[in-house]
């Protein structure tokens, strides 16, 4: 309690001594908050909440005759997932539809690969970098000044510069982490997409309708894969060929399997072979590769466990074994 009072007193003293700087920072924060609030209000005003039934999976599922005639109803957790999937597909249709993916900048493409499909994602990304760099850059100076730490101007400048660099790099590191999550999810769900595409091809469903239906089905277990497939459906609806849409899907997800699938479709179209047979073979090959990756991770597990065992388990075992022996020797000698 006394430490808290001392810290509070130092903070108040610091605020009184640097009142001008604090007012400037508060003014900047107020302006930034007002700007973000106005931007959000404008975005919400432009957003049309009443969606068409064709683009709303919930309306389509709830209005289905099979669901209505079933003896059970959709649970709350499933309905929540349906709402999330509908929201994600709606953002795709609104922000990246009709071939707009071809006009994306490098930063927007990186955000799309990480699963951020909103049109304002680029602004929020750069704003978070700027905000973190300012906050983390001023924290060392505030701590040194508030606690009256004796430090040279060079040390203070290096500390502030290091904090600002961390603030600039941190959003990019988090973006790479999200890209890895999306990539793993798409790699896991892509064989299911191929199986459903085989079923649609055997049923005589055209690629445009197949992509639209499959994207809705996969939006629940694999949200990001379903969202990217829905974007491919929008590109096909805008007039882009299926092969080009698959190649664009491979660039967005950045998976070698999807790029190879685009080459498979191109060769199938050039040679005139049966699409369903090629898809079935490729789906089986991808499932085999997924099993091989799982077996590879399982075989690599003993090697990865060597270091934790040597650092944590082995010293404990040595203590358990030798401490009783040392105690008995000590009692016998003394």
Short mmCIF file of N, CA, C and O in Angstrom, two decimals, residues 130-252:
data_model
loop_
_atom_site.label_atom_id
_atom_site.label_comp_id
_atom_site.label_asym_id
_atom_site.label_seq_id
_atom_site.Cartn_x
_atom_site.Cartn_y
_atom_site.Cartn_z
N UNK A 130 1.73 3.05 -35.46
CA UNK A 130 2.07 4.40 -35.01
C UNK A 130 1.80 4.56 -33.51
O UNK A 130 2.63 5.10 -32.77
N UNK A 131 0.64 4.06 -33.06
CA UNK A 131 0.28 4.22 -31.65
C UNK A 131 1.24 3.45 -30.74
O UNK A 131 1.69 3.97 -29.71
N UNK A 132 1.56 2.22 -31.12
CA UNK A 132 2.47 1.43 -30.30
C UNK A 132 3.87 2.03 -30.28
O UNK A 132 4.55 2.02 -29.24
N UNK A 133 4.32 2.55 -31.41
CA UNK A 133 5.65 3.16 -31.44
C UNK A 133 5.70 4.39 -30.54
O UNK A 133 6.69 4.62 -29.83
N UNK A 134 4.63 5.21 -30.55
CA UNK A 134 4.60 6.39 -29.69
C UNK A 134 4.52 6.01 -28.22
O UNK A 134 5.26 6.54 -27.37
N UNK A 135 3.64 5.05 -27.90
CA UNK A 135 3.46 4.66 -26.49
C UNK A 135 4.71 3.98 -25.95
O UNK A 135 5.23 4.35 -24.89
N UNK A 136 5.21 2.98 -26.67
CA UNK A 136 6.39 2.26 -26.19
C UNK A 136 7.65 3.11 -26.25
O UNK A 136 8.61 2.85 -25.52
N UNK A 137 7.64 4.12 -27.13
CA UNK A 137 8.79 5.01 -27.18
C UNK A 137 8.83 6.01 -26.05
O UNK A 137 9.92 6.45 -25.64
N UNK A 138 7.68 6.38 -25.52
CA UNK A 138 7.64 7.35 -24.41
C UNK A 138 7.65 6.69 -23.03
O UNK A 138 7.92 7.36 -22.04
N UNK A 139 7.34 5.39 -22.95
CA UNK A 139 7.31 4.71 -21.64
C UNK A 139 8.68 4.74 -20.94
O UNK A 139 8.76 5.04 -19.74
N UNK A 140 9.80 4.43 -21.64
CA UNK A 140 11.09 4.52 -20.92
C UNK A 140 11.39 5.92 -20.39
O UNK A 140 11.89 6.07 -19.26
N UNK A 141 11.08 6.94 -21.18
CA UNK A 141 11.32 8.32 -20.72
C UNK A 141 10.46 8.67 -19.51
O UNK A 141 10.92 9.30 -18.57
N UNK A 142 9.20 8.21 -19.51
CA UNK A 142 8.31 8.48 -18.38
C UNK A 142 8.81 7.76 -17.13
O UNK A 142 8.82 8.33 -16.02
N UNK A 143 9.24 6.51 -17.27
CA UNK A 143 9.71 5.75 -16.11
C UNK A 143 10.98 6.38 -15.53
O UNK A 143 11.12 6.56 -14.31
N UNK A 144 11.93 6.75 -16.42
CA UNK A 144 13.17 7.34 -15.95
C UNK A 144 12.92 8.68 -15.27
O UNK A 144 13.50 9.01 -14.22
N UNK A 145 12.01 9.47 -15.82
CA UNK A 145 11.72 10.78 -15.24
C UNK A 145 10.92 10.66 -13.95
O UNK A 145 11.17 11.40 -12.98
N UNK A 146 9.94 9.75 -13.92
CA UNK A 146 9.09 9.63 -12.74
C UNK A 146 9.85 9.09 -11.54
O UNK A 146 9.65 9.56 -10.41
N UNK A 147 10.72 8.13 -11.74
CA UNK A 147 11.46 7.54 -10.64
C UNK A 147 12.83 8.18 -10.44
O UNK A 147 13.62 7.67 -9.63
N UNK A 148 13.11 9.24 -11.19
CA UNK A 148 14.35 10.01 -11.05
C UNK A 148 15.58 9.12 -11.15
O UNK A 148 16.50 9.15 -10.33
N UNK A 149 15.58 8.27 -12.16
CA UNK A 149 16.71 7.38 -12.40
C UNK A 149 17.83 8.17 -13.07
O UNK A 149 17.59 8.89 -14.05
N UNK A 150 19.01 8.00 -12.57
CA UNK A 150 20.16 8.70 -13.13
C UNK A 150 20.59 7.99 -14.42
O UNK A 150 21.08 6.87 -14.40
N UNK A 151 20.37 8.66 -15.53
CA UNK A 151 20.73 8.09 -16.83
C UNK A 151 21.16 9.22 -17.75
O UNK A 151 20.62 10.34 -17.68
N UNK A 152 22.11 8.91 -18.60
CA UNK A 152 22.60 9.90 -19.55
C UNK A 152 21.59 10.09 -20.68
O UNK A 152 20.75 9.21 -20.92
N UNK A 153 21.63 11.21 -21.37
CA UNK A 153 20.72 11.41 -22.51
C UNK A 153 20.86 10.35 -23.59
O UNK A 153 19.88 10.01 -24.26
N UNK A 154 22.09 9.81 -23.75
CA UNK A 154 22.27 8.75 -24.75
C UNK A 154 21.49 7.50 -24.38
O UNK A 154 20.83 6.88 -25.23
N UNK A 155 21.54 7.12 -23.10
CA UNK A 155 20.80 5.93 -22.64
C UNK A 155 19.29 6.15 -22.79
O UNK A 155 18.55 5.25 -23.22
N UNK A 156 18.83 7.33 -22.45
CA UNK A 156 17.40 7.63 -22.58
C UNK A 156 16.97 7.56 -24.04
O UNK A 156 15.93 7.00 -24.39
N UNK A 157 17.80 8.15 -24.92
CA UNK A 157 17.47 8.12 -26.34
C UNK A 157 17.46 6.71 -26.91
O UNK A 157 16.57 6.36 -27.69
N UNK A 158 18.44 5.90 -26.50
CA UNK A 158 18.47 4.51 -26.98
C UNK A 158 17.27 3.72 -26.47
O UNK A 158 16.67 2.93 -27.20
N UNK A 159 16.90 3.95 -25.20
CA UNK A 159 15.73 3.25 -24.64
C UNK A 159 14.45 3.63 -25.37
O UNK A 159 13.64 2.76 -25.71
N UNK A 160 14.28 4.93 -25.62
CA UNK A 160 13.07 5.38 -26.34
C UNK A 160 13.07 4.85 -27.78
O UNK A 160 12.03 4.45 -28.30
N UNK A 161 14.24 4.85 -28.41
CA UNK A 161 14.32 4.34 -29.77
C UNK A 161 14.03 2.85 -29.82
O UNK A 161 13.33 2.37 -30.74
N UNK A 162 14.52 2.10 -28.84
CA UNK A 162 14.25 0.66 -28.79
C UNK A 162 12.75 0.40 -28.59
O UNK A 162 12.18 -0.49 -29.23
N UNK A 163 12.13 1.16 -27.69
CA UNK A 163 10.68 1.00 -27.51
C UNK A 163 9.89 1.33 -28.76
O UNK A 163 8.93 0.63 -29.10
N UNK A 164 10.30 2.39 -29.47
CA UNK A 164 9.61 2.75 -30.72
C UNK A 164 9.78 1.67 -31.78
O UNK A 164 8.84 1.35 -32.51
N UNK A 165 10.98 1.08 -31.86
CA UNK A 165 11.21 0.00 -32.83
C UNK A 165 10.38 -1.23 -32.49
O UNK A 165 9.83 -1.89 -33.38
N UNK A 166 10.27 -1.54 -31.21
CA UNK A 166 9.42 -2.67 -30.80
C UNK A 166 7.96 -2.41 -31.19
O UNK A 166 7.25 -3.30 -31.67
N UNK A 167 7.51 -1.16 -31.00
CA UNK A 167 6.14 -0.82 -31.39
C UNK A 167 5.91 -0.92 -32.89
O UNK A 167 4.81 -1.27 -33.33
N UNK A 168 6.93 -0.63 -33.68
CA UNK A 168 6.80 -0.74 -35.12
C UNK A 168 6.82 -2.19 -35.60
O UNK A 168 6.14 -2.56 -36.56
N UNK A 169 7.62 -3.03 -34.93
CA UNK A 169 7.79 -4.40 -35.38
C UNK A 169 6.69 -5.32 -34.87
O UNK A 169 6.32 -6.29 -35.54
N UNK A 170 6.14 -5.04 -33.69
CA UNK A 170 5.18 -5.95 -33.05
C UNK A 170 3.95 -6.25 -33.92
O UNK A 170 3.56 -7.42 -34.04
N UNK A 171 3.30 -5.26 -34.56
CA UNK A 171 2.15 -5.61 -35.41
C UNK A 171 2.53 -6.51 -36.58
O UNK A 171 1.75 -7.39 -36.97
N UNK A 172 3.72 -6.32 -37.16
CA UNK A 172 4.14 -7.20 -38.25
C UNK A 172 4.36 -8.63 -37.78
O UNK A 172 4.03 -9.58 -38.50
N UNK A 173 4.92 -8.79 -36.58
CA UNK A 173 5.11 -10.14 -36.03
C UNK A 173 3.76 -10.81 -35.77
O UNK A 173 3.57 -12.00 -36.09
N UNK A 174 2.83 -10.05 -35.21
CA UNK A 174 1.49 -10.62 -34.99
C UNK A 174 0.81 -10.96 -36.31
O UNK A 174 0.10 -11.98 -36.42
N UNK A 175 1.04 -10.14 -37.34
CA UNK A 175 0.46 -10.42 -38.65
C UNK A 175 1.02 -11.72 -39.23
O UNK A 175 0.28 -12.52 -39.80
N UNK A 176 2.31 -11.94 -39.09
CA UNK A 176 2.91 -13.20 -39.55
C UNK A 176 2.35 -14.39 -38.78
O UNK A 176 2.12 -15.46 -39.36
N UNK A 177 2.12 -14.20 -37.48
CA UNK A 177 1.53 -15.28 -36.68
C UNK A 177 0.12 -15.62 -37.16
O UNK A 177 -0.23 -16.80 -37.29
N UNK A 178 -0.66 -14.59 -37.46
CA UNK A 178 -2.02 -14.84 -37.97
C UNK A 178 -1.98 -15.50 -39.34
O UNK A 178 -2.82 -16.35 -39.65
N UNK A 179 -1.04 -15.13 -40.18
CA UNK A 179 -0.92 -15.76 -41.48
C UNK A 179 -0.62 -17.25 -41.35
O UNK A 179 -1.15 -18.07 -42.10
N UNK A 180 0.23 -17.60 -40.37
CA UNK A 180 0.50 -19.02 -40.14
C UNK A 180 -0.74 -19.78 -39.69
O UNK A 180 -0.98 -20.92 -40.12
N UNK A 181 -1.56 -19.16 -38.83
CA UNK A 181 -2.80 -19.80 -38.39
C UNK A 181 -3.75 -20.03 -39.55
O UNK A 181 -4.33 -21.11 -39.73
N UNK A 182 -3.93 -19.00 -40.38
CA UNK A 182 -4.82 -19.11 -41.53
C UNK A 182 -4.30 -20.15 -42.51
O UNK A 182 -5.07 -20.95 -43.07
N UNK A 183 -3.00 -20.18 -42.72
CA UNK A 183 -2.41 -21.14 -43.66
C UNK A 183 -2.60 -22.58 -43.18
O UNK A 183 -2.94 -23.47 -43.97
N UNK A 184 -2.42 -22.81 -41.89
CA UNK A 184 -2.63 -24.17 -41.36
C UNK A 184 -4.09 -24.58 -41.46
O UNK A 184 -4.40 -25.73 -41.78
N UNK A 185 -4.99 -23.64 -41.18
CA UNK A 185 -6.41 -23.97 -41.26
C UNK A 185 -6.81 -24.30 -42.70
O UNK A 185 -7.55 -25.27 -42.94
N UNK A 186 -6.32 -23.53 -43.65
CA UNK A 186 -6.65 -23.78 -45.05
C UNK A 186 -6.03 -25.09 -45.54
O UNK A 186 -6.63 -25.80 -46.34
N UNK A 187 -4.83 -25.42 -45.05
CA UNK A 187 -4.20 -26.68 -45.44
C UNK A 187 -5.00 -27.87 -44.90
O UNK A 187 -5.10 -28.90 -45.56
N UNK A 188 -5.56 -27.72 -43.70
CA UNK A 188 -6.36 -28.81 -43.13
C UNK A 188 -7.70 -28.97 -43.84
O UNK A 188 -8.20 -30.08 -43.99
N UNK A 189 -8.29 -27.88 -44.28
CA UNK A 189 -9.63 -27.96 -44.87
C UNK A 189 -9.67 -28.10 -46.37
O UNK A 189 -10.74 -28.36 -46.93
N UNK A 190 -8.52 -27.95 -47.05
CA UNK A 190 -8.55 -28.00 -48.50
C UNK A 190 -8.93 -29.37 -49.05
O UNK A 190 -9.63 -29.45 -50.07
N UNK A 191 -8.49 -30.52 -48.44
CA UNK A 191 -9.01 -31.81 -48.94
C UNK A 191 -10.52 -31.94 -48.85
O UNK A 191 -11.15 -32.54 -49.73
N UNK A 192 -11.13 -31.40 -47.80
CA UNK A 192 -12.60 -31.42 -47.72
C UNK A 192 -13.22 -30.60 -48.85
O UNK A 192 -14.26 -30.99 -49.41
N UNK A 193 -12.60 -29.49 -49.18
CA UNK A 193 -13.08 -28.69 -50.31
C UNK A 193 -13.01 -29.49 -51.61
O UNK A 193 -13.94 -29.44 -52.43
N UNK A 194 -11.93 -30.25 -51.81
CA UNK A 194 -11.82 -31.05 -53.03
C UNK A 194 -12.88 -32.14 -53.08
O UNK A 194 -13.45 -32.41 -54.14
N UNK A 195 -13.15 -32.78 -51.93
CA UNK A 195 -14.19 -33.82 -51.90
C UNK A 195 -15.56 -33.24 -52.23
O UNK A 195 -16.33 -33.83 -53.01
N UNK A 196 -15.86 -32.09 -51.66
CA UNK A 196 -17.15 -31.46 -51.97
C UNK A 196 -17.20 -31.01 -53.42
O UNK A 196 -18.27 -31.07 -54.06
N UNK A 197 -16.07 -30.58 -53.96
CA UNK A 197 -16.04 -30.18 -55.37
C UNK A 197 -16.24 -31.38 -56.28
O UNK A 197 -16.88 -31.27 -57.34
N UNK A 198 -15.72 -32.55 -55.89
CA UNK A 198 -15.96 -33.78 -56.65
C UNK A 198 -17.45 -34.13 -56.66
O UNK A 198 -18.03 -34.48 -57.70
N UNK A 199 -18.09 -34.01 -55.49
CA UNK A 199 -19.52 -34.30 -55.40
C UNK A 199 -20.32 -33.35 -56.29
O UNK A 199 -21.24 -33.76 -57.01
N UNK A 200 -19.97 -32.07 -56.26
CA UNK A 200 -20.67 -31.09 -57.09
C UNK A 200 -20.44 -31.35 -58.58
O UNK A 200 -21.36 -31.20 -59.41
N UNK A 201 -19.21 -31.73 -58.94
CA UNK A 201 -18.92 -32.02 -60.35
C UNK A 201 -19.68 -33.24 -60.83
O UNK A 201 -20.21 -33.27 -61.96
N UNK A 202 -19.78 -34.29 -60.00
CA UNK A 202 -20.55 -35.48 -60.38
C UNK A 202 -22.04 -35.20 -60.45
O UNK A 202 -22.76 -35.85 -61.22
N UNK A 203 -22.51 -34.24 -59.65
CA UNK A 203 -23.93 -33.89 -59.67
C UNK A 203 -24.27 -32.94 -60.80
O UNK A 203 -25.45 -32.60 -60.98
N UNK A 204 -23.29 -32.49 -61.56
CA UNK A 204 -23.55 -31.59 -62.67
C UNK A 204 -23.70 -30.13 -62.29
O UNK A 204 -24.22 -29.34 -63.07
N UNK A 205 -23.24 -29.75 -61.10
CA UNK A 205 -23.33 -28.36 -60.66
C UNK A 205 -22.19 -27.56 -61.29
O UNK A 205 -21.04 -27.99 -61.25
N UNK A 206 -22.45 -26.42 -61.88
CA UNK A 206 -21.38 -25.62 -62.50
C UNK A 206 -20.43 -25.07 -61.45
O UNK A 206 -20.78 -24.99 -60.26
N UNK A 207 -19.20 -24.70 -61.86
CA UNK A 207 -18.20 -24.24 -60.87
C UNK A 207 -18.67 -23.03 -60.07
O UNK A 207 -18.38 -22.92 -58.88
N UNK A 208 -19.40 -22.11 -60.70
CA UNK A 208 -19.83 -20.91 -59.98
C UNK A 208 -20.75 -21.27 -58.82
O UNK A 208 -20.53 -20.84 -57.67
N UNK A 209 -21.73 -22.10 -59.08
CA UNK A 209 -22.65 -22.51 -58.00
C UNK A 209 -21.95 -23.42 -57.00
O UNK A 209 -22.26 -23.38 -55.80
N UNK A 210 -21.00 -24.24 -57.48
CA UNK A 210 -20.29 -25.13 -56.58
C UNK A 210 -19.44 -24.33 -55.58
O UNK A 210 -19.44 -24.63 -54.38
N UNK A 211 -18.75 -23.31 -56.05
CA UNK A 211 -17.95 -22.49 -55.15
C UNK A 211 -18.83 -21.77 -54.14
O UNK A 211 -18.47 -21.64 -52.97
N UNK A 212 -19.99 -21.30 -54.58
CA UNK A 212 -20.88 -20.58 -53.67
C UNK A 212 -21.41 -21.50 -52.58
O UNK A 212 -21.44 -21.14 -51.41
N UNK A 213 -21.79 -22.72 -52.95
CA UNK A 213 -22.35 -23.67 -51.98
C UNK A 213 -21.25 -24.19 -51.03
O UNK A 213 -21.45 -24.27 -49.81
N UNK A 214 -20.09 -24.53 -51.58
CA UNK A 214 -19.02 -25.09 -50.77
C UNK A 214 -18.48 -24.05 -49.79
O UNK A 214 -18.13 -24.37 -48.65
N UNK A 215 -18.39 -22.80 -50.23
CA UNK A 215 -17.89 -21.76 -49.33
C UNK A 215 -18.79 -21.60 -48.12
O UNK A 215 -18.32 -21.35 -47.00
N UNK A 216 -20.11 -21.75 -48.31
CA UNK A 216 -21.02 -21.65 -47.17
C UNK A 216 -20.89 -22.86 -46.24
O UNK A 216 -20.97 -22.73 -45.01
N UNK A 217 -20.68 -24.04 -46.82
CA UNK A 217 -20.56 -25.24 -46.00
C UNK A 217 -19.26 -25.25 -45.20
O UNK A 217 -19.22 -25.73 -44.06
N UNK A 218 -18.19 -24.74 -45.80
CA UNK A 218 -16.89 -24.75 -45.12
C UNK A 218 -16.67 -23.54 -44.23
O UNK A 218 -15.65 -23.47 -43.54
N UNK A 219 -17.59 -22.56 -44.26
CA UNK A 219 -17.42 -21.36 -43.43
C UNK A 219 -17.59 -21.67 -41.95
O UNK A 219 -17.13 -20.89 -41.11
N UNK A 220 -18.22 -22.80 -41.59
CA UNK A 220 -18.37 -23.16 -40.18
C UNK A 220 -17.14 -23.87 -39.63
O UNK A 220 -16.56 -23.41 -38.64
N UNK A 221 -16.68 -24.99 -40.24
CA UNK A 221 -15.49 -25.63 -39.65
C UNK A 221 -14.19 -24.91 -39.98
O UNK A 221 -13.25 -24.93 -39.19
N UNK A 222 -14.11 -24.28 -41.17
CA UNK A 222 -12.90 -23.58 -41.60
C UNK A 222 -13.29 -22.17 -42.07
O UNK A 222 -13.51 -21.95 -43.27
N UNK A 223 -13.41 -21.22 -41.15
CA UNK A 223 -13.95 -19.89 -41.54
C UNK A 223 -13.12 -19.18 -42.59
O UNK A 223 -13.67 -18.62 -43.54
N UNK A 224 -11.79 -19.18 -42.45
CA UNK A 224 -10.96 -18.42 -43.38
C UNK A 224 -10.91 -19.07 -44.76
O UNK A 224 -10.89 -18.39 -45.78
N UNK A 225 -10.89 -20.39 -44.80
CA UNK A 225 -10.95 -21.07 -46.09
C UNK A 225 -12.29 -20.82 -46.78
O UNK A 225 -12.34 -20.55 -47.99
N UNK A 226 -13.39 -20.87 -46.02
CA UNK A 226 -14.69 -20.57 -46.59
C UNK A 226 -14.78 -19.14 -47.08
O UNK A 226 -15.37 -18.86 -48.13
N UNK A 227 -14.16 -18.20 -46.35
CA UNK A 227 -14.18 -16.80 -46.77
C UNK A 227 -13.39 -16.61 -48.06
O UNK A 227 -13.83 -15.90 -48.98
N UNK A 228 -12.24 -17.24 -48.18
CA UNK A 228 -11.45 -17.12 -49.40
C UNK A 228 -12.13 -17.80 -50.58
O UNK A 228 -12.06 -17.30 -51.71
N UNK A 229 -12.80 -18.91 -50.34
CA UNK A 229 -13.55 -19.55 -51.42
C UNK A 229 -14.74 -18.69 -51.85
O UNK A 229 -15.08 -18.63 -53.03
N UNK A 230 -15.35 -18.03 -50.89
CA UNK A 230 -16.45 -17.12 -51.24
C UNK A 230 -15.95 -15.94 -52.08
O UNK A 230 -16.63 -15.48 -52.99
N UNK A 231 -14.77 -15.47 -51.78
CA UNK A 231 -14.17 -14.42 -52.59
C UNK A 231 -13.88 -14.91 -53.99
O UNK A 231 -14.07 -14.19 -54.98
N UNK A 232 -13.42 -16.17 -54.12
CA UNK A 232 -13.22 -16.75 -55.45
C UNK A 232 -14.54 -16.87 -56.21
O UNK A 232 -14.59 -16.64 -57.42
N UNK A 233 -15.60 -17.20 -55.48
CA UNK A 233 -16.93 -17.24 -56.12
C UNK A 233 -17.34 -15.86 -56.63
O UNK A 233 -17.88 -15.74 -57.73
N UNK A 234 -17.05 -14.82 -55.87
CA UNK A 234 -17.37 -13.46 -56.33
C UNK A 234 -16.56 -13.08 -57.55
O UNK A 234 -17.07 -12.41 -58.46
N UNK A 235 -15.32 -13.53 -57.62
CA UNK A 235 -14.51 -13.25 -58.80
C UNK A 235 -15.04 -14.00 -60.02
O UNK A 235 -15.06 -13.45 -61.12
N UNK A 236 -15.46 -15.25 -59.82
CA UNK A 236 -16.04 -16.01 -60.93
C UNK A 236 -17.35 -15.36 -61.38
O UNK A 236 -17.64 -15.27 -62.58
N UNK A 237 -18.14 -14.88 -60.43
CA UNK A 237 -19.39 -14.20 -60.78
C UNK A 237 -19.13 -12.91 -61.54
O UNK A 237 -19.92 -12.49 -62.38
N UNK A 238 -17.97 -12.28 -61.26
CA UNK A 238 -17.63 -11.04 -61.97
C UNK A 238 -17.07 -11.30 -63.36
O UNK A 238 -16.79 -10.34 -64.09
N UNK A 239 -16.85 -12.57 -63.74
CA UNK A 239 -16.37 -12.88 -65.08
C UNK A 239 -14.98 -13.47 -65.15
O UNK A 239 -14.48 -13.74 -66.24
N UNK A 240 -14.32 -13.68 -64.01
CA UNK A 240 -12.98 -14.24 -64.01
C UNK A 240 -13.06 -15.74 -64.25
O UNK A 240 -13.90 -16.41 -63.66
N UNK A 241 -12.21 -16.31 -65.11
CA UNK A 241 -12.23 -17.77 -65.32
C UNK A 241 -11.91 -18.53 -64.03
O UNK A 241 -11.26 -18.01 -63.11
N UNK A 242 -12.36 -19.79 -63.99
CA UNK A 242 -12.18 -20.60 -62.79
C UNK A 242 -10.70 -20.83 -62.50
O UNK A 242 -10.26 -20.76 -61.35
N UNK A 243 -9.91 -21.06 -63.55
CA UNK A 243 -8.49 -21.31 -63.35
C UNK A 243 -7.81 -20.07 -62.76
O UNK A 243 -6.99 -20.16 -61.83
N UNK A 244 -8.15 -18.90 -63.28
CA UNK A 244 -7.56 -17.66 -62.74
C UNK A 244 -8.03 -17.41 -61.32
O UNK A 244 -7.27 -16.88 -60.49
N UNK A 245 -9.28 -17.76 -61.01
CA UNK A 245 -9.78 -17.58 -59.64
C UNK A 245 -9.03 -18.49 -58.66
O UNK A 245 -8.72 -18.08 -57.54
N UNK A 246 -8.71 -19.73 -59.09
CA UNK A 246 -7.96 -20.64 -58.23
C UNK A 246 -6.53 -20.13 -58.04
O UNK A 246 -5.96 -20.21 -56.94
N UNK A 247 -5.93 -19.59 -59.11
CA UNK A 247 -4.59 -19.03 -58.97
C UNK A 247 -4.59 -17.82 -58.03
O UNK A 247 -3.66 -17.64 -57.22
N UNK A 248 -5.63 -17.01 -58.11
CA UNK A 248 -5.75 -15.90 -57.17
C UNK A 248 -5.96 -16.40 -55.74
O UNK A 248 -5.42 -15.83 -54.78
N UNK A 249 -6.69 -17.50 -55.58
CA UNK A 249 -6.87 -18.11 -54.26
C UNK A 249 -5.53 -18.59 -53.70
O UNK A 249 -5.23 -18.41 -52.52
N UNK A 250 -4.69 -19.17 -54.57
CA UNK A 250 -3.38 -19.61 -54.13
C UNK A 250 -2.48 -18.46 -53.70
O UNK A 250 -1.70 -18.58 -52.76
N UNK A 251 -2.60 -17.31 -54.37
CA UNK A 251 -1.80 -16.14 -53.98
C UNK A 251 -2.30 -15.57 -52.66
O UNK A 251 -1.49 -15.09 -51.85
N UNK A 252 -3.60 -15.60 -52.41
CA UNK A 252 -4.12 -15.06 -51.17
C UNK A 252 -3.75 -15.93 -49.98
O UNK A 252 -3.38 -15.42 -48.92
#
